[in-house]
PDB file of C-alpha atoms and ligand atoms in Angstrom:
ATOM      1  CA  MET A   1     131.280  87.786  74.930  1.00 96.00           C
ATOM      2  CA  ILE A   2     127.675  86.637  74.830  1.00 97.00           C
ATOM      3  CA  LEU A   3     126.804  84.707  77.986  1.00 98.00           C
ATOM      4  CA  PRO A   4     124.022  82.112  78.237  1.00 97.00           C
ATOM      5  CA  ILE A   5     120.913  83.495  79.942  1.00 98.00           C
ATOM      6  CA  VAL A   6     119.716  81.389  82.842  1.00 97.00           C
ATOM      7  CA  ALA A   7     116.173  80.069  82.388  1.00 97.00           C
ATOM      8  CA  TYR A   8     113.256  80.037  84.811  1.00 97.00           C
ATOM      9  CA  GLY A   9     113.652  77.241  87.350  1.00 96.00           C
ATOM     10  CA  ASP A  10     117.350  77.787  88.031  1.00 97.00           C
ATOM     11  CA  PRO A  11     117.871  78.378  91.783  1.00 97.00           C
ATOM     12  CA  VAL A  12     120.248  81.302  91.116  1.00 97.00           C
ATOM     13  CA  LEU A  13     117.233  83.377  90.025  1.00 98.00           C
ATOM     14  CA  ARG A  14     115.856  82.950  93.548  1.00 98.00           C
ATOM     15  CA  LYS A  15     118.928  84.069  95.481  1.00 97.00           C
ATOM     16  CA  GLU A  16     119.232  87.454  97.083  1.00 97.00           C
ATOM     17  CA  GLY A  17     122.179  89.178  95.440  1.00 97.00           C
ATOM     18  CA  GLU A  18     125.259  90.173  97.462  1.00 98.00           C
ATOM     19  CA  ASN A  19     126.737  93.661  97.339  1.00 98.00           C
ATOM     20  CA  ILE A  20     130.026  93.902  95.481  1.00 98.00           C
ATOM     21  CA  SER A  21     133.084  96.121  95.850  1.00 97.00           C
ATOM     22  CA  ALA A  22     135.276  97.828  93.255  1.00 95.00           C
ATOM     23  CA  ASP A  23     137.764  94.966  93.358  1.00 96.00           C
ATOM     24  CA  TYR A  24     135.207  92.407  92.172  1.00 97.00           C
ATOM     25  CA  PRO A  25     137.133  90.244  89.674  1.00 96.00           C
ATOM     26  CA  LYS A  26     137.003  91.438  86.046  1.00 97.00           C
ATOM     27  CA  LEU A  27     134.047  93.721  86.747  1.00 97.00           C
ATOM     28  CA  LYS A  28     134.466  95.943  83.649  1.00 97.00           C
ATOM     29  CA  GLU A  29     134.585  92.870  81.442  1.00 98.00           C
ATOM     30  CA  LEU A  30     131.559  91.380  83.180  1.00 98.00           C
ATOM     31  CA  ILE A  31     129.531  94.558  82.653  1.00 98.00           C
ATOM     32  CA  ALA A  32     130.547  94.727  78.974  1.00 98.00           C
ATOM     33  CA  ASN A  33     129.524  91.079  78.547  1.00 98.00           C
ATOM     34  CA  MET A  34     126.172  91.747  80.192  1.00 98.00           C
ATOM     35  CA  TYR A  35     125.411  94.587  77.755  1.00 98.00           C
ATOM     36  CA  GLU A  36     126.460  92.416  74.822  1.00 98.00           C
ATOM     37  CA  THR A  37     124.277  89.554  76.072  1.00 98.00           C
ATOM     38  CA  MET A  38     121.291  91.870  76.603  1.00 98.00           C
ATOM     39  CA  TYR A  39     121.579  93.447  73.123  1.00 97.00           C
ATOM     40  CA  ASP A  40     121.963  90.034  71.494  1.00 97.00           C
ATOM     41  CA  ALA A  41     118.649  88.956  73.049  1.00 97.00           C
ATOM     42  CA  TYR A  42     116.917  92.309  72.243  1.00 96.00           C
ATOM     43  CA  GLY A  43     116.311  92.959  75.933  1.00 97.00           C
ATOM     44  CA  VAL A  44     116.037  96.324  77.689  1.00 97.00           C
ATOM     45  CA  GLY A  45     117.531  95.095  80.964  1.00 98.00           C
ATOM     46  CA  LEU A  46     119.635  92.258  82.333  1.00 98.00           C
ATOM     47  CA  ALA A  47     120.454  91.395  85.934  1.00 98.00           C
ATOM     48  CA  ALA A  48     123.497  89.436  87.112  1.00 98.00           C
ATOM     49  CA  PRO A  49     121.461  86.460  88.456  1.00 98.00           C
ATOM     50  CA  GLN A  50     120.261  85.958  84.865  1.00 98.00           C
ATOM     51  CA  ILE A  51     123.807  85.099  83.841  1.00 98.00           C
ATOM     52  CA  GLY A  52     124.304  82.967  86.946  1.00 98.00           C
ATOM     53  CA  LEU A  53     125.780  85.447  89.445  1.00 98.00           C
ATOM     54  CA  ALA A  54     123.922  86.264  92.671  1.00 98.00           C
ATOM     55  CA  ILE A  55     125.288  89.802  92.973  1.00 98.00           C
ATOM     56  CA  ARG A  56     123.614  93.227  93.080  1.00 98.00           C
ATOM     57  CA  LEU A  57     124.349  94.325  89.532  1.00 98.00           C
ATOM     58  CA  PHE A  58     122.075  95.063  86.593  1.00 98.00           C
ATOM     59  CA  VAL A  59     122.263  96.918  83.296  1.00 98.00           C
ATOM     60  CA  ILE A  60     119.584  98.778  81.384  1.00 98.00           C
ATOM     61  CA  ASP A  61     119.168 100.315  77.939  1.00 97.00           C
ATOM     62  CA  THR A  62     115.631 101.482  77.221  1.00 95.00           C
ATOM     63  CA  THR A  63     116.342 102.589  73.611  1.00 94.00           C
ATOM     64  CA  PRO A  64     114.115  99.864  72.023  1.00 92.00           C
ATOM     65  CA  PHE A  65     111.134 101.270  73.965  1.00 89.00           C
ATOM     66  CA  SER A  66     111.667 104.689  72.364  1.00 89.00           C
ATOM     67  CA  GLU A  67     110.305 103.287  69.093  1.00 85.00           C
ATOM     68  CA  ASP A  68     106.855 102.738  70.621  1.00 83.00           C
ATOM     69  CA  GLU A  69     104.452 104.830  68.553  1.00 80.00           C
ATOM     70  CA  ASP A  70     102.081 105.436  71.472  1.00 84.00           C
ATOM     71  CA  LEU A  71     104.663 107.664  73.159  1.00 85.00           C
ATOM     72  CA  ASN A  72     104.973 111.411  72.751  1.00 87.00           C
ATOM     73  CA  SER A  73     108.247 112.949  71.577  1.00 88.00           C
ATOM     74  CA  GLU A  74     109.337 113.923  75.088  1.00 87.00           C
ATOM     75  CA  GLU A  75     108.884 110.355  76.344  1.00 87.00           C
ATOM     76  CA  LYS A  76     110.734 108.992  73.319  1.00 90.00           C
ATOM     77  CA  ALA A  77     113.645 111.355  73.909  1.00 90.00           C
ATOM     78  CA  GLN A  78     113.949 110.185  77.515  1.00 90.00           C
ATOM     79  CA  LEU A  79     113.998 106.507  76.589  1.00 92.00           C
ATOM     80  CA  GLU A  80     116.360 106.819  73.643  1.00 92.00           C
ATOM     81  CA  GLY A  81     119.916 106.212  74.763  1.00 90.00           C
ATOM     82  CA  PHE A  82     119.039 105.733  78.432  1.00 94.00           C
ATOM     83  CA  LYS A  83     121.831 103.296  79.228  1.00 97.00           C
ATOM     84  CA  ARG A  84     122.804 102.790  82.823  1.00 97.00           C
ATOM     85  CA  THR A  85     124.653 100.337  85.055  1.00 98.00           C
ATOM     86  CA  PHE A  86     123.328  99.846  88.588  1.00 98.00           C
ATOM     87  CA  ILE A  87     125.619  98.413  91.264  1.00 98.00           C
ATOM     88  CA  ASN A  88     124.552  97.747  94.875  1.00 98.00           C
ATOM     89  CA  ALA A  89     121.206  99.417  94.184  1.00 98.00           C
ATOM     90  CA  GLU A  90     118.667 100.097  96.920  1.00 98.00           C
ATOM     91  CA  ILE A  91     115.210 101.433  96.092  1.00 98.00           C
ATOM     92  CA  LEU A  92     114.554 104.050  98.770  1.00 98.00           C
ATOM     93  CA  GLU A  93     111.007 104.970  97.828  1.00 98.00           C
ATOM     94  CA  GLU A  94     108.229 103.943  95.470  1.00 98.00           C
ATOM     95  CA  THR A  95     105.309 106.340  95.079  1.00 98.00           C
ATOM     96  CA  GLY A  96     102.152 107.011  93.106  1.00 98.00           C
ATOM     97  CA  GLU A  97      99.223 104.956  91.991  1.00 98.00           C
ATOM     98  CA  GLU A  98     100.040 101.501  90.638  1.00 98.00           C
ATOM     99  CA  TRP A  99      99.773 101.098  86.869  1.00 97.00           C
ATOM    100  CA  ALA A 100      99.771  98.022  84.660  1.00 97.00           C
ATOM    101  CA  PHE A 101     102.443  97.315  82.067  1.00 96.00           C
ATOM    102  CA  ASN A 102     102.872  94.182  79.985  1.00 96.00           C
ATOM    103  CA  GLU A 103     106.188  92.758  81.185  1.00 97.00           C
ATOM    104  CA  GLY A 104     108.382  90.018  79.836  1.00 97.00           C
ATOM    105  CA  CYS A 105     111.715  88.575  80.930  1.00 98.00           C
ATOM    106  CA  LEU A 106     114.665  87.103  79.036  1.00 98.00           C
ATOM    107  CA  SER A 107     114.725  84.238  81.570  1.00 98.00           C
ATOM    108  CA  ILE A 108     111.038  83.484  80.873  1.00 98.00           C
ATOM    109  CA  PRO A 109     110.727  83.520  77.061  1.00 97.00           C
ATOM    110  CA  ASP A 110     107.332  83.993  75.402  1.00 94.00           C
ATOM    111  CA  VAL A 111     105.511  84.787  78.645  1.00 97.00           C
ATOM    112  CA  ARG A 112     104.128  88.318  78.870  1.00 97.00           C
ATOM    113  CA  GLU A 113     101.681  89.517  81.493  1.00 97.00           C
ATOM    114  CA  ASP A 114     100.420  92.770  82.931  1.00 97.00           C
ATOM    115  CA  VAL A 115     102.194  93.656  86.159  1.00 98.00           C
ATOM    116  CA  PHE A 116     101.146  96.439  88.518  1.00 98.00           C
ATOM    117  CA  ARG A 117     103.837  98.704  89.983  1.00 98.00           C
ATOM    118  CA  LYS A 118     104.085 102.233  91.332  1.00 98.00           C
ATOM    119  CA  PRO A 119     105.170 104.817  88.735  1.00 97.00           C
ATOM    120  CA  LYS A 120     107.889 106.707  90.619  1.00 98.00           C
ATOM    121  CA  ILE A 121     111.006 105.495  92.374  1.00 98.00           C
ATOM    122  CA  LYS A 122     113.908 106.956  94.265  1.00 98.00           C
ATOM    123  CA  ILE A 123     116.990 104.774  94.059  1.00 98.00           C
ATOM    124  CA  GLN A 124     120.512 104.808  95.429  1.00 98.00           C
ATOM    125  CA  TYR A 125     123.170 102.988  93.436  1.00 98.00           C
ATOM    126  CA  GLN A 126     126.775 103.016  92.386  1.00 98.00           C
ATOM    127  CA  ASP A 127     127.935 103.395  88.789  1.00 97.00           C
ATOM    128  CA  GLU A 128     130.798 101.534  87.045  1.00 96.00           C
ATOM    129  CA  ASP A 129     133.291 103.786  88.853  1.00 95.00           C
ATOM    130  CA  PHE A 130     131.625 103.148  92.212  1.00 97.00           C
ATOM    131  CA  LYS A 131     130.404 106.697  92.458  1.00 98.00           C
ATOM    132  CA  THR A 132     127.206 106.801  94.536  1.00 98.00           C
ATOM    133  CA  HIS A 133     124.061 108.387  93.060  1.00 98.00           C
ATOM    134  CA  VAL A 134     120.602 109.017  94.453  1.00 98.00           C
ATOM    135  CA  GLU A 135     118.146 109.584  91.620  1.00 98.00           C
ATOM    136  CA  GLU A 136     114.454 109.621  90.867  1.00 98.00           C
ATOM    137  CA  PHE A 137     112.923 107.934  87.843  1.00 97.00           C
ATOM    138  CA  GLU A 138     109.401 107.511  86.565  1.00 95.00           C
ATOM    139  CA  GLY A 139     107.348 105.853  83.858  1.00 93.00           C
ATOM    140  CA  LEU A 140     108.948 103.211  81.673  1.00 94.00           C
ATOM    141  CA  ILE A 141     112.471 103.823  82.948  1.00 96.00           C
ATOM    142  CA  ALA A 142     111.285 103.268  86.533  1.00 97.00           C
ATOM    143  CA  ARG A 143     109.440 100.181  85.341  1.00 97.00           C
ATOM    144  CA  VAL A 144     112.537  98.596  83.802  1.00 98.00           C
ATOM    145  CA  ILE A 145     114.580  99.428  86.913  1.00 98.00           C
ATOM    146  CA  GLN A 146     111.916  97.891  89.186  1.00 98.00           C
ATOM    147  CA  HIS A 147     111.873  94.691  87.120  1.00 98.00           C
ATOM    148  CA  GLU A 148     115.682  94.339  87.179  1.00 98.00           C
ATOM    149  CA  TYR A 149     115.852  95.344  90.826  1.00 98.00           C
ATOM    150  CA  ASP A 150     113.467  92.507  91.661  1.00 98.00           C
ATOM    151  CA  HIS A 151     115.928  90.111  90.002  1.00 98.00           C
ATOM    152  CA  ILE A 152     118.707  91.050  92.437  1.00 98.00           C
ATOM    153  CA  ASP A 153     116.260  90.306  95.267  1.00 98.00           C
ATOM    154  CA  GLY A 154     115.401  86.895  93.787  1.00 98.00           C
ATOM    155  CA  ILE A 155     111.958  88.002  92.601  1.00 98.00           C
ATOM    156  CA  LEU A 156     110.466  87.371  89.136  1.00 98.00           C
ATOM    157  CA  PHE A 157     107.597  89.259  87.504  1.00 98.00           C
ATOM    158  CA  THR A 158     105.523  86.085  87.470  1.00 98.00           C
ATOM    159  CA  ASP A 159     105.548  86.157  91.298  1.00 98.00           C
ATOM    160  CA  LYS A 160     103.439  89.319  91.102  1.00 97.00           C
ATOM    161  CA  LEU A 161     100.563  87.766  89.144  1.00 97.00           C
ATOM    162  CA  SER A 162      97.210  86.696  90.530  1.00 96.00           C
ATOM    163  CA  THR A 163      96.730  83.093  91.670  1.00 96.00           C
ATOM    164  CA  LEU A 164      94.579  82.474  88.598  1.00 96.00           C
ATOM    165  CA  LYS A 165      97.180  83.861  86.169  1.00 96.00           C
ATOM    166  CA  LYS A 166      99.892  81.841  87.884  1.00 96.00           C
ATOM    167  CA  ARG A 167      97.839  78.686  87.405  1.00 96.00           C
ATOM    168  CA  LEU A 168      97.285  79.528  83.726  1.00 96.00           C
ATOM    169  CA  ILE A 169     101.003  79.888  82.962  1.00 97.00           C
ATOM    170  CA  LYS A 170     102.223  77.044  85.182  1.00 96.00           C
ATOM    171  CA  SER A 171     102.728  74.497  82.406  1.00 96.00           C
ATOM    172  CA  ARG A 172     104.544  77.064  80.244  1.00 96.00           C
ATOM    173  CA  LEU A 173     106.910  77.809  83.113  1.00 97.00           C
ATOM    174  CA  ASN A 174     107.502  74.080  83.599  1.00 96.00           C
ATOM    175  CA  ASN A 175     108.323  73.719  79.925  1.00 95.00           C
ATOM    176  CA  ILE A 176     110.812  76.582  80.121  1.00 96.00           C
ATOM    177  CA  SER A 177     112.615  75.018  83.089  1.00 94.00           C
ATOM    178  CA  LYS A 178     112.820  71.742  81.163  1.00 94.00           C
ATOM    179  CA  GLY A 179     114.168  73.475  78.080  1.00 94.00           C
ATOM    180  CA  ASN A 180     111.094  72.551  76.021  1.00 94.00           C
ATOM    181  CA  ILE A 181     111.000  75.866  74.170  1.00 93.00           C
ATOM    182  CA  SER A 182     112.734  77.416  71.233  1.00 93.00           C
ATOM    183  CA  VAL A 183     114.570  80.700  71.709  1.00 95.00           C
ATOM    184  CA  ASP A 184     116.808  82.566  69.317  1.00 95.00           C
ATOM    185  CA  TYR A 185     119.369  83.576  71.930  1.00 97.00           C
ATOM    186  CA  LYS A 186     121.753  81.550  74.055  1.00 95.00           C
ATOM    187  CA  MET A 187     120.134  80.065  77.183  1.00 96.00           C
ATOM    188  CA  ARG A 188     121.049  77.697  79.979  1.00 95.00           C
ATOM    189  CA  PHE A 189     118.292  75.466  81.323  1.00 93.00           C
ATOM    190  CA  PRO A 190     118.253  73.901  84.815  1.00 87.00           C
ATOM    191  CA  ALA A 191     117.486  70.468  83.335  1.00 71.00           C
ATOM    192  CA  MET A 192     120.547  70.662  81.077  1.00 64.00           C
ATOM    193  CA  LYS A 193     122.787  71.374  84.055  1.00 55.00           C
ATOM    194  CA  LYS A 194     121.637  68.249  85.884  1.00 52.00           C
ATOM    195  CA  LYS A 195     122.304  65.959  82.913  1.00 49.00           C
ATOM    196  CA  ARG A 196     126.007  66.750  82.818  1.00 47.00           C
TER     197      ARG A 196
HETATM  198 NI1   NI B 201     113.665  89.781  83.848  1.00 65.77          NI
END
């Protein structure tokens, strides 16, 4: 089932997500719905707060990035089919020299800006079966994980921009929270919620 994606301005995007346990209600169904919602919106990642749940869960599939012609065949192979569910994730380490990548977010349509992050991460998480993993990732996969991980901490990529950039996009963000945008996937706007 495709779920509405929560738009910028909704307080749920600002909450720190809670850890969940294996008996979380209808978890398998929730995860399946999150993948379906992400694919429907042509995203590469989706975090639970974006569908209105302040829990530490996000899903990733970097396959669309593998079509980028600037990448070499090894990089493409890594990105193609990299599909992973992260539950109760904790980033243990971020290393290397920060690099810029033009990020976007399904909760903030039509806003894309360069964000600086470190290239390598070490992360502990549980998979769908609650098996614990500690893994290292780098490059674009690390980047997508870092972006989604921020969501479960209540952080958005726009928080990481310079004061000037923030000022430049302020009215666009306001319009998004008011629902004054057109998107071709299902969204839920804070203003709409209040009207009911
Ligand atoms: Ni996002």
